[in-house]
Coordinates of C-alpha atoms in Angstrom, one line a residue:
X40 CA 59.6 129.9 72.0
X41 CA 59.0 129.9 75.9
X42 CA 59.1 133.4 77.3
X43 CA 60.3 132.3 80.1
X44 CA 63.1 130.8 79.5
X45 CA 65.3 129.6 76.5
X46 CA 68.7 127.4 77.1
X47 CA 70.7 126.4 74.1
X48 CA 73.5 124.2 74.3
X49 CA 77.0 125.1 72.2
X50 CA 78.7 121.4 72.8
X51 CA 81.4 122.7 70.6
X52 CA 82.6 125.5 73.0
X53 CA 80.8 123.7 76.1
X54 CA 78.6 127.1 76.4
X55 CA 75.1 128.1 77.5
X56 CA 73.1 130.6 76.3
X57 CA 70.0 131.9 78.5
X58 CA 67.9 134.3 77.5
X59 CA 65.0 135.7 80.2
X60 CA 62.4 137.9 79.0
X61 CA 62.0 141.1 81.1
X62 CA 58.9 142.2 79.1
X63 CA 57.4 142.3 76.0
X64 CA 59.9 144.1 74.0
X65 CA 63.1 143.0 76.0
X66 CA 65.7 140.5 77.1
X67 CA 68.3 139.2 78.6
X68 CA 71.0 136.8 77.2
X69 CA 73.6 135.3 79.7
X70 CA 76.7 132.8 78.2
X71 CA 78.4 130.9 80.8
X72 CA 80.7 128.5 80.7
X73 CA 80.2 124.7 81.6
X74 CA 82.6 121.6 82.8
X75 CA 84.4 119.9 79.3
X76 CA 82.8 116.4 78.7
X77 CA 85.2 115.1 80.4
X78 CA 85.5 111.7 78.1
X79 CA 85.6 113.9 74.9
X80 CA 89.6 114.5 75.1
X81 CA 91.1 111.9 77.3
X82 CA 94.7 111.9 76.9
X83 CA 96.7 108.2 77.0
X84 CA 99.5 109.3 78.8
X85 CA 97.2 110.3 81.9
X86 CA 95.8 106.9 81.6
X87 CA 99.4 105.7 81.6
X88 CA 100.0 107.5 84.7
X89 CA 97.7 105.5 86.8
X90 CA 98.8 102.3 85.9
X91 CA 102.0 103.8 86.6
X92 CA 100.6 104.8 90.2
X93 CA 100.0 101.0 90.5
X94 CA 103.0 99.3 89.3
X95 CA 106.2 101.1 90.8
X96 CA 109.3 101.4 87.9
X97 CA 111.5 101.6 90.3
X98 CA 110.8 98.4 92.3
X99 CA 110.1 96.5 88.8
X100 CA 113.6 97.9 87.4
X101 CA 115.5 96.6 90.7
X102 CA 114.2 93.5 90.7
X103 CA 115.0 92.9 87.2
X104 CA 118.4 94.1 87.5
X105 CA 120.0 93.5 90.9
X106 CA 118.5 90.4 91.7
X107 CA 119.8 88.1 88.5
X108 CA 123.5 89.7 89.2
X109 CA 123.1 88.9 93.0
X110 CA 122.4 85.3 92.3
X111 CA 124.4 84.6 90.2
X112 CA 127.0 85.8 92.6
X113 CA 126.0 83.7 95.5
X114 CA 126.1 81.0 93.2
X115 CA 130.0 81.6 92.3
X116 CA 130.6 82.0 95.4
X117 CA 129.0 79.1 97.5
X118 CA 129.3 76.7 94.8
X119 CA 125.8 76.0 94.2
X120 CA 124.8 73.7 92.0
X121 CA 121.4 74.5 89.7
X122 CA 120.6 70.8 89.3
X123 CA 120.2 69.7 92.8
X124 CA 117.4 72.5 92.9
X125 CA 115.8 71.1 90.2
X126 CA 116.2 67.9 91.8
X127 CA 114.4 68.5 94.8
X128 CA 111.8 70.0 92.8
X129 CA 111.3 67.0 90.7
X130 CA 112.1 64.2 92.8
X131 CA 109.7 64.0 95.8
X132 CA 111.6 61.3 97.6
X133 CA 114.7 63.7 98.1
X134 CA 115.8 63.8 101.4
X135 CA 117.0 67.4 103.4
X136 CA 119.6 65.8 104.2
X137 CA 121.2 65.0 101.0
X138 CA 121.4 68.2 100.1
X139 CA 124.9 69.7 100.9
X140 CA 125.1 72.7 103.0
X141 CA 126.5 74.8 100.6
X142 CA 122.9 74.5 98.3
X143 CA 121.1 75.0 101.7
X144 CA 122.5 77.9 103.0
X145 CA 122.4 79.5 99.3
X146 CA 118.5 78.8 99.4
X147 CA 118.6 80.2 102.9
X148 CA 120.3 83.6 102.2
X149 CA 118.4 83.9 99.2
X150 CA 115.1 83.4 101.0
X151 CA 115.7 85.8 103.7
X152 CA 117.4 88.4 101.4
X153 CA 113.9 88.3 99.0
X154 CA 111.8 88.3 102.7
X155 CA 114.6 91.3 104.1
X156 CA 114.0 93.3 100.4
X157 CA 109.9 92.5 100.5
X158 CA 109.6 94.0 104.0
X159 CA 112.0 96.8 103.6
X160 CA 110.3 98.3 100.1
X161 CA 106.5 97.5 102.1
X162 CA 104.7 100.8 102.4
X163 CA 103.1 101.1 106.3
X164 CA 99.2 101.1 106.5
X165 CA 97.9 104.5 107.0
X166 CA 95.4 105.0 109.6
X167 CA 92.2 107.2 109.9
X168 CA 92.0 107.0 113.7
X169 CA 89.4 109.9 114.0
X170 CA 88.2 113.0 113.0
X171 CA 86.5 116.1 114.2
X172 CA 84.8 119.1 112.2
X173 CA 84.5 122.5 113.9
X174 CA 81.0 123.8 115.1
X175 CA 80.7 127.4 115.8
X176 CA 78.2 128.6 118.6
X177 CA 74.8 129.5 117.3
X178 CA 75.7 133.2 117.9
X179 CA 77.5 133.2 114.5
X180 CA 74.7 131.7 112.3
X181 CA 73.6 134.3 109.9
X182 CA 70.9 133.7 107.4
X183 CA 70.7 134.8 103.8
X184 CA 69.1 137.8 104.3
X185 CA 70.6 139.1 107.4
X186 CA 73.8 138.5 105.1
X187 CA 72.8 140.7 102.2
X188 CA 71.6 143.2 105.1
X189 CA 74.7 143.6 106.4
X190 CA 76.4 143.9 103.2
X191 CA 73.8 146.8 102.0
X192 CA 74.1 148.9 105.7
X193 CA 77.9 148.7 104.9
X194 CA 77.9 151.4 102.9
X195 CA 80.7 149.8 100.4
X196 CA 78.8 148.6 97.9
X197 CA 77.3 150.5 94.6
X198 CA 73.5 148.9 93.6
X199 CA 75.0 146.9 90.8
X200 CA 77.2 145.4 92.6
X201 CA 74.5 144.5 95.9
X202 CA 72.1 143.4 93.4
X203 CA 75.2 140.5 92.2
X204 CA 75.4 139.7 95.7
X205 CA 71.8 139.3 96.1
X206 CA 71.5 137.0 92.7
X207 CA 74.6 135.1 93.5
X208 CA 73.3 134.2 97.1
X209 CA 69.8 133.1 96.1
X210 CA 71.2 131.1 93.8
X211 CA 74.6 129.7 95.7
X212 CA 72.7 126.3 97.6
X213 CA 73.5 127.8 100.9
X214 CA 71.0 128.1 103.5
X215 CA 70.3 130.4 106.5
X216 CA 72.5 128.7 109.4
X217 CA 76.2 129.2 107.9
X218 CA 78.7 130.9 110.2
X219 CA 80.7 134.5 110.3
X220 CA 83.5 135.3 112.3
X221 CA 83.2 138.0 114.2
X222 CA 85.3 140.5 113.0
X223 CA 83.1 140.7 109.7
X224 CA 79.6 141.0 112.0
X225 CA 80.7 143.6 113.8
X226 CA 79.3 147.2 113.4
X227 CA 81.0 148.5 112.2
X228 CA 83.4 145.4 110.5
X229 CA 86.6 145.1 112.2
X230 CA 89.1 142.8 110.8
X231 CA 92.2 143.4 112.2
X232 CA 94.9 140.8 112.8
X233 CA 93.6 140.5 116.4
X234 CA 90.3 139.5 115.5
X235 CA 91.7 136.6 112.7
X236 CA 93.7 135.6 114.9
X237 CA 90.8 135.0 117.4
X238 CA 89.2 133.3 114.6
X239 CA 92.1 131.2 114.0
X240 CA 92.1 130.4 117.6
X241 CA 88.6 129.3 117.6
X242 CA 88.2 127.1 115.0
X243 CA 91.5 125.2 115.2
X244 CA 91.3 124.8 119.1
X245 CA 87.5 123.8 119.0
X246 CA 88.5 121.4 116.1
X247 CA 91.5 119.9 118.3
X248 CA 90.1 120.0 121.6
X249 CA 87.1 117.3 120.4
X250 CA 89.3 115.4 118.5
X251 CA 91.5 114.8 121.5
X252 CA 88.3 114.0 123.8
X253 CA 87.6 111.7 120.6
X254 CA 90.2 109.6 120.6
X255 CA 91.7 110.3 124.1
X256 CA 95.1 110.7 122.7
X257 CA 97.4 113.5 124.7
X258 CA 98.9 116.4 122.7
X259 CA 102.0 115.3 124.2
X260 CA 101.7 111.9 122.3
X261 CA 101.7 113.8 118.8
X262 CA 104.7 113.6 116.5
X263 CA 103.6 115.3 113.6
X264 CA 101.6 118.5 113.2
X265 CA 100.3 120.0 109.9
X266 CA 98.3 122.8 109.2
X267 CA 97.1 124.1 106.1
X268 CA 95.3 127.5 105.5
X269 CA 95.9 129.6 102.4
X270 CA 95.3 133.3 103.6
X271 CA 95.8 134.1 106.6
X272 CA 99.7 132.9 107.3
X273 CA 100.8 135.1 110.4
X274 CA 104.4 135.0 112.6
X275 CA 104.7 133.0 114.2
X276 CA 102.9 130.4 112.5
X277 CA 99.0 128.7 112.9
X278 CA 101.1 125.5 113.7
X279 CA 103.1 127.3 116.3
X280 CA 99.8 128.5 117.8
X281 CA 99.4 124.9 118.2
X282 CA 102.2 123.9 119.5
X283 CA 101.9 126.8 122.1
X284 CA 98.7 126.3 123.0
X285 CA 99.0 122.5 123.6
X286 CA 102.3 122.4 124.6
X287 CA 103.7 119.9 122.4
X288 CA 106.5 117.9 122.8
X289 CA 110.4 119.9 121.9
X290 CA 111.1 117.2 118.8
X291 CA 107.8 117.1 116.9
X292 CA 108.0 117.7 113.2
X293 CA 105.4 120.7 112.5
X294 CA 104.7 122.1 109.1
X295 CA 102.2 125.5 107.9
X296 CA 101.3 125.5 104.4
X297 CA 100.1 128.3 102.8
X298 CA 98.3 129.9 99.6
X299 CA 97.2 126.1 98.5
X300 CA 93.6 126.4 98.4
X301 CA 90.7 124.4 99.1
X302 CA 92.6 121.2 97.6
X303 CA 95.3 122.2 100.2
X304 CA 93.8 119.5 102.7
X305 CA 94.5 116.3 101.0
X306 CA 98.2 118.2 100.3
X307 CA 98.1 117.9 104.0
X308 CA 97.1 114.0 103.8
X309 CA 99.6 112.8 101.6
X310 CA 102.2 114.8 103.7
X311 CA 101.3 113.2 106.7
X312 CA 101.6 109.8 104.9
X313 CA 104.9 110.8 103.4
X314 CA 106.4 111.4 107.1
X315 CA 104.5 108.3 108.4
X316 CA 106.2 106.5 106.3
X317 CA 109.8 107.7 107.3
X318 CA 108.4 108.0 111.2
X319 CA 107.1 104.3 112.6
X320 CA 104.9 104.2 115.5
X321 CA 103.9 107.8 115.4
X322 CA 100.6 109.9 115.5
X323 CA 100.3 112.8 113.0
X324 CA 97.8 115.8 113.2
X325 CA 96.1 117.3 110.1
X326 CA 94.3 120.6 110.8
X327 CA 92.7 122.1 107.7
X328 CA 90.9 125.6 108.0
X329 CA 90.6 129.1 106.3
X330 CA 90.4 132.6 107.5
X331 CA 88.1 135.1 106.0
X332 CA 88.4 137.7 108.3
X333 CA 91.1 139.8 106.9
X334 CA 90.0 138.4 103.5
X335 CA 86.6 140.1 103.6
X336 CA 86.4 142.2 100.4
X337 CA 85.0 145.3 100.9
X338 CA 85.3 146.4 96.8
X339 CA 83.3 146.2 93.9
X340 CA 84.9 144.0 91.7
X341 CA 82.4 141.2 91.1
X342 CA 84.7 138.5 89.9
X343 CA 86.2 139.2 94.2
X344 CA 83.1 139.4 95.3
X345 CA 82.0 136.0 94.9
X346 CA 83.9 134.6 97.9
X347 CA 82.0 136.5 99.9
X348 CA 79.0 135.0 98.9
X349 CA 79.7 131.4 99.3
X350 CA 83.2 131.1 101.9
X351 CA 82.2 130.5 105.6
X352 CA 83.4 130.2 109.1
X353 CA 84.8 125.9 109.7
X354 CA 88.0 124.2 109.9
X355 CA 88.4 120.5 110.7
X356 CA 91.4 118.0 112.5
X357 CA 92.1 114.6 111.7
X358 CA 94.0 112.1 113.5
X359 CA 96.3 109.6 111.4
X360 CA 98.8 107.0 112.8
X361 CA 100.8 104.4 111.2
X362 CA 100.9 102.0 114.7
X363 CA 99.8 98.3 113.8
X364 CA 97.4 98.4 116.8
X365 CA 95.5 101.7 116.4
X366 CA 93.7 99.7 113.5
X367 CA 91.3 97.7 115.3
X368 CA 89.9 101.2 117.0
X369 CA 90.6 103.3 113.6
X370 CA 87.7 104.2 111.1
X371 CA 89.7 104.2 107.7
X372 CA 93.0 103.4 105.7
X373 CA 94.2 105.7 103.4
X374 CA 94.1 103.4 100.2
X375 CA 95.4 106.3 97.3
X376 CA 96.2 110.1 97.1
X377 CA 96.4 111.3 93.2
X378 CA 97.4 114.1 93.0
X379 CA 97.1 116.9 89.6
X380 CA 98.5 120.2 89.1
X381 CA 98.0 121.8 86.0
X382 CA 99.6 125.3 87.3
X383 CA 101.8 125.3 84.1
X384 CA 99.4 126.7 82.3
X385 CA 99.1 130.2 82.7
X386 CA 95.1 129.9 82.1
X387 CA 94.9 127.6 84.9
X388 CA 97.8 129.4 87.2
X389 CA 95.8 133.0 86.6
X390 CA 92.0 131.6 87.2
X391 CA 92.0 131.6 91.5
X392 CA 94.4 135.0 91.9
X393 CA 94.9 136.8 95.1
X394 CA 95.7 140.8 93.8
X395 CA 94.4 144.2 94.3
X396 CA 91.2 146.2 92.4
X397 CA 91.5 149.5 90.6
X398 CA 90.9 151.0 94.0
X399 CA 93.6 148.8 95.5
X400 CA 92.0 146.6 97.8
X401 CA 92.8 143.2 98.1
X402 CA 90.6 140.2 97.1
X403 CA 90.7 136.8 95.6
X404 CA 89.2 136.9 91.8
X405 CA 87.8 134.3 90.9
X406 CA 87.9 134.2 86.6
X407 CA 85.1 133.1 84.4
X408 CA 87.4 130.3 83.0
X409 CA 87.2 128.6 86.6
X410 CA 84.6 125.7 85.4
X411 CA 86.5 124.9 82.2
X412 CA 89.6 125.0 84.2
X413 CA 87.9 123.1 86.7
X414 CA 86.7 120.4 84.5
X415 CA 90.1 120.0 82.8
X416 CA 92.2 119.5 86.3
X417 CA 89.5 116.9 87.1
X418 CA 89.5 115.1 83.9
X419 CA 93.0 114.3 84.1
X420 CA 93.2 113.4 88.0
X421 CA 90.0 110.9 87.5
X422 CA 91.8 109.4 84.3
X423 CA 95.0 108.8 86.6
X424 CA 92.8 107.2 89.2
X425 CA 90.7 105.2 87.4
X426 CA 93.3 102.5 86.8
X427 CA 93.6 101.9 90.4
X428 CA 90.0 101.7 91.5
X429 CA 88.0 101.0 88.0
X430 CA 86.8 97.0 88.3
X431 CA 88.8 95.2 85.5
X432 CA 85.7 95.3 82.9
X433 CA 85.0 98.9 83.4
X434 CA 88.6 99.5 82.9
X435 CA 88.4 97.1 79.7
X436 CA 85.6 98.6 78.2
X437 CA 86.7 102.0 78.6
X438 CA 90.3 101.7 77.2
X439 CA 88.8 99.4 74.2
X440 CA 86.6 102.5 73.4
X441 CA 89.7 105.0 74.1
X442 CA 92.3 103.3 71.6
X443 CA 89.4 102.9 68.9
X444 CA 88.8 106.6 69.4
X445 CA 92.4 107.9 70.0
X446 CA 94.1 105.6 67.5
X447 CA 92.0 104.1 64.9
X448 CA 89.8 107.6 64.9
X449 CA 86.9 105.3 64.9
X450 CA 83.7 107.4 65.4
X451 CA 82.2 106.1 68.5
X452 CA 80.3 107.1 71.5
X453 CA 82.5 107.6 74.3
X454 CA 82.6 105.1 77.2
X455 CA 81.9 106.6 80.5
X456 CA 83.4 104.4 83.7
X457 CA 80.8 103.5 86.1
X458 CA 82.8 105.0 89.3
X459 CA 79.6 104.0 91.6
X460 CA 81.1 100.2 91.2
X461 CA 84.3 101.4 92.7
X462 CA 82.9 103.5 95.6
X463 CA 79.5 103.1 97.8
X464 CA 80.5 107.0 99.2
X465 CA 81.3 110.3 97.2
X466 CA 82.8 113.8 99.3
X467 CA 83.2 116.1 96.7
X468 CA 84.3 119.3 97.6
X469 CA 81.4 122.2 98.3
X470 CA 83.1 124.6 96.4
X471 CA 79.6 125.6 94.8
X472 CA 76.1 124.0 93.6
X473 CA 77.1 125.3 89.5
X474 CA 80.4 122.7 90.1
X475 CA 78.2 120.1 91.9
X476 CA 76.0 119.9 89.0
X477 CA 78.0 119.6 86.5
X478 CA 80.2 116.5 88.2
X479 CA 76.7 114.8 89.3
X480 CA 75.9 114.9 85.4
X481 CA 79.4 114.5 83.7
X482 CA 79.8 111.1 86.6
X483 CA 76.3 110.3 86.5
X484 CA 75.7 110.1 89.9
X485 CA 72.3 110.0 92.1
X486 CA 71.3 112.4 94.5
X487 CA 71.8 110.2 96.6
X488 CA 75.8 110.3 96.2
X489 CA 75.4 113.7 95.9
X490 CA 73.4 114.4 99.2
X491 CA 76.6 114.8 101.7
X492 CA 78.3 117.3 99.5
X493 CA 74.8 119.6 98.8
X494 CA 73.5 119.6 102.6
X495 CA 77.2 120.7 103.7
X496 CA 77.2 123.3 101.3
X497 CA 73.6 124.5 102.4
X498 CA 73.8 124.1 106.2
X499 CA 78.1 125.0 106.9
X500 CA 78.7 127.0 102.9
X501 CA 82.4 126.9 101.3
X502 CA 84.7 126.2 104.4
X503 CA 87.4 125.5 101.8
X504 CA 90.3 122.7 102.7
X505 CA 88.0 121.3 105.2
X506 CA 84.6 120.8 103.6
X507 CA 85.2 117.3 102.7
X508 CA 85.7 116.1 106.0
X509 CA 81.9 117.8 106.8
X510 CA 80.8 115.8 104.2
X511 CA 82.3 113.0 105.3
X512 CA 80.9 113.6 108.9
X513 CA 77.6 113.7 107.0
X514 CA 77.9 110.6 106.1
X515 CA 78.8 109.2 109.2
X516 CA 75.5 110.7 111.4
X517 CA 73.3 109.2 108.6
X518 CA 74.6 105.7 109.5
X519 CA 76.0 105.1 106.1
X520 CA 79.0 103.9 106.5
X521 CA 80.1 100.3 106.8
X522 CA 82.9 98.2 107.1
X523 CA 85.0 97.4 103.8
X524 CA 82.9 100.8 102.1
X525 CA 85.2 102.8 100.3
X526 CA 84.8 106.4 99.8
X527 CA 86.3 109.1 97.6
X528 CA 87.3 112.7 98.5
X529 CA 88.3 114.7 95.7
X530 CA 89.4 118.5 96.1
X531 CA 90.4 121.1 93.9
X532 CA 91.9 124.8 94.7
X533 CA 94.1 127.5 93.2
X534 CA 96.8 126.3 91.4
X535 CA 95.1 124.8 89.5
X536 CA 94.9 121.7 91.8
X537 CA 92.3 118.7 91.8
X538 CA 93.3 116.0 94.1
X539 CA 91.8 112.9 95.4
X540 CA 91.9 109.9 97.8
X541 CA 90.6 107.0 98.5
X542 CA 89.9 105.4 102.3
X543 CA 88.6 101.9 102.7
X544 CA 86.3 101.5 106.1
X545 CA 87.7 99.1 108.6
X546 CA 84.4 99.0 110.5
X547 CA 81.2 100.6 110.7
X548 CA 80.0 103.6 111.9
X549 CA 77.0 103.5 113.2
X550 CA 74.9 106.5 114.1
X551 CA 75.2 106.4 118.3
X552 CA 78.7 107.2 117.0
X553 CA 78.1 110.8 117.4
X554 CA 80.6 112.4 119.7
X555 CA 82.0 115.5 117.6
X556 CA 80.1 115.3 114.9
X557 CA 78.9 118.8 113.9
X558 CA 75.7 117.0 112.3
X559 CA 74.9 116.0 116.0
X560 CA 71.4 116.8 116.9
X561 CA 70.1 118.2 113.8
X562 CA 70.6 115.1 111.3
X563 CA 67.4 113.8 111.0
X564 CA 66.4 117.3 110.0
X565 CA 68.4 116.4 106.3
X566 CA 68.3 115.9 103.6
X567 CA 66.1 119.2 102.6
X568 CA 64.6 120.8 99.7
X569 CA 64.9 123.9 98.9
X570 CA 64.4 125.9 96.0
X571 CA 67.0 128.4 94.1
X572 CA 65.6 131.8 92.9

């Protein structure tokens, strides 16, 4: 036996065992939990619910119902006859003008009424125009150890508790130029609603006012505004700060959502598409941030005190339109949103909880069911999406191996999709390097794939709903990104919420395409390696 180090496996229970020697006659055994193999209890009807996603009921059931009745009505009425249709089709010498007017303006109303019913039920192209990530002046940067500093000369914390911190941030993937507000860097901390809101101000503003210079679209051109943020929700609203600060237009459709989580971003996306839809020739603003200055945890809970360790200082804006001539100048199209929500279960509701300590002082706990509960939300929201972007022989293979396993309880080796033919880019959310790891393995991914989501975890940390867009910018300043690329963004937060969407590049980005990106004059200096304690 190494005395090192010993890891044993449970696959039954998804659990791992390791035991550190301290010394001779000593040791240490940690059990943690890992992400569920996620092809080891697929369920059908989630399966079902992609191809669902794909082929709409509703549009299938009204064209198999409405439009028999409504031809058969035209035909009582008009007086149509069947056989000179099938006349014309057969006989290739049939004149036009043989055919009596009744049959042609039958064929005519029936035409434009299936052209009138196509273009009606059409869902409007979603645009990507641009986006900007928010960069904080170099002021903020804190390293590692100036972090665990300030936490130890605050007086708050008992030893046990400091030396968590100091495992958990050795170990978190983040590196020594992520960024405090600061209310928390003061001496001593102030967070007060003054100084979030300051934050609030920052971030947003920064985010907006390069997005703008971006795309040089006026605020006064935008016609939908929607901000997500789950803790800090003050009166009037962060969207009304907006609105205020940029003096937007009297009519313009503004929404604040709150308590959502780091998933709460691609909410924000499918909201935006939802109103697109209803709104034609319209702009819509998506501003995703958090606010950890009056949600600084000053308590000795450990399962609170790991958002200090890993949540930072960011916030992003993205510009979407549904105009037909913003897509020669836009970067993506939305192409899916699935969306999961398994806050039914109280295992999954109670697992990200916002409440008070023993002492009564307010944190977010984060339980030690998270990456189980983790794995399960993205099990089901990759089974649902797999239908839609799965090639036709991954897809094949997989659901032969499923019904052989569901159904005839045939003991075989479960099938794992090959998402890496379905998408040249992955964003998956920074929410820690334990999740990372676990997704690379259970989606067998390179490092390469894996590369935007690491570095924005080391060089920005957890900026919650707007990490993926970070990642995505990532992307961008390496010169990755070409036209007809599709990339995948998948989320998850509170809730419990995994959600994910797919864009397809219109054109590429190439790397002098820099303007806004926080990544901007420090690219070349990634990937790095680094080492955890």
């Amino acid at each position: 036996m190494d005395r090192d180090s010993n890891s044993i496996e449970m696959d039954k229970e998804r659990l791992t065992a390791e035991m550190a020697f301290k010394d001779s006659s000593s040791a240490v055994i940690k059990i943690r939990q890992r992400l569920p193999d996620f092809l080891q209890s697929i369920k059908l009807k989630y399966v079902k619910l992609g191809y669902g996603y794909s082929c709409n009921p509703a549009t299938i059931l009204m064209f198999a119902l409405i439009l028999p009745p409504f031809i058969a009505t035209l035909v009582q009425f008009t007086g149509l006859k069947l056989d000179r249709i099938f006349e014309l089709w057969t006989n290739q010498t049939l004149q036009l003008e043989s055919i009596d007017a009744a049959t042609r303006l039958a064929a005519s109303l029936i035409l434009f009424s299936l052209f009138g019913l196509c273009y009606a039920k059409r869902s409007r192209p979603v645009y990507l125009v641009d986006f900007a990530c928010y960069k904080p002046e170099d002021d903020r940067k804190m390293s590692v150890d100036s972090f665990l500093k300030m936490t130890e000369d605050s007086g708050a914390f008992t030893e046990d508790t400091l030396h968590f911190q100091r495992r958990i941030s050795t170990r978190s993937g983040l590196g020594d130029e992520t960024y405090f507000p600061k209310g928390i860097t003061s001496r001593p901390p102030n967070l007060c609603m003054e100084e979030a809101r300051t934050e609030a101000e920052a971030v947003m503003f920064g985010a907006l006012d390069s997005l703008f210079e971006k795309t040089e679209v006026k605020p006064k051109d935008i016609g939908i505004l929607i901000v997500n943020c789950s803790l800090f929700n003050p009166t009037p609203s962060l969207s009304a700060m907006i609105v205020n600060h940029y003096k937007l237009r009297t009519d313009i459709k503004s929404y604040n959502l709150g308590g959502m989580g780091c998933s709460a971003g691609l909410i924000s996306i499918e909201l935006a598409k939802t109103l697109l839809q209803a709104n034609p020739n319209t702009y819509a603003v998506v501003v995703s941030t958090e606010n950890i200055t009056l949600n600084w945890y000053f308590g000795n809970d450990k399962s609170m005190l790991l958002c200090n360790c890993i949540f930072r200082m960011g916030g992003a804006a993205v510009l979407l339109s549904n105009k037909t001539r913003d897509k020669a100048r836009s970067k993506y199209q939305l192409v899916h949103l699935v969306r999961t929500h398994k806050g039914a279960d109280d295992k999954h509701y109670n697992c990200v909880y916002q409440r008070e300590d023993e002492k009564g002082t307010i944190g977010v706990s984060l339980a030690r069911e998270l990456m189980a509960v983790a794995g399960d939300a993205l099990k089901t929201n990759i089974t649902t999406l797999g239908p839609l972007v799965l090639p036709f022989t991954e897809q094949f293979t997989f659901f032969v191996t499923l019904v052989r396993k569901k159904i005839f309880k045939a003991k075989v080796k479960p099938y794992i999709p090959d998402f890496k033919l379905a998408f040249e880019h992955f964003c998956i959310h920074a929410g820690g390097r334990a999740v990372l790891d676990e997704l690379q393995k259970n989606l067998q991914l390179s490092d390469w794939h894996m590369e935007p989501s690491r570095m924005t975890l080391h060089r920005f940390g957890n900026t919650s709903s707007s990490s993926l867009w970070y990642e995505l910018a990532y992307t961008e300043a390496k010169g990755r990104v070409l036209g007809g690329d599709r990339v995948w963004q998948i989320a998850f937060g509170s809730g419990f919420k995994c959600n994910s969407a797919v864009w397809r590049a219109l054109r590429p980005t190439p790397m002098s395409e820099s303007r806004g990106n926080p990544w901007k004059d420090e690219i070349e200096k990634y990937p790095v390696k680094f080492t955890l304690a």
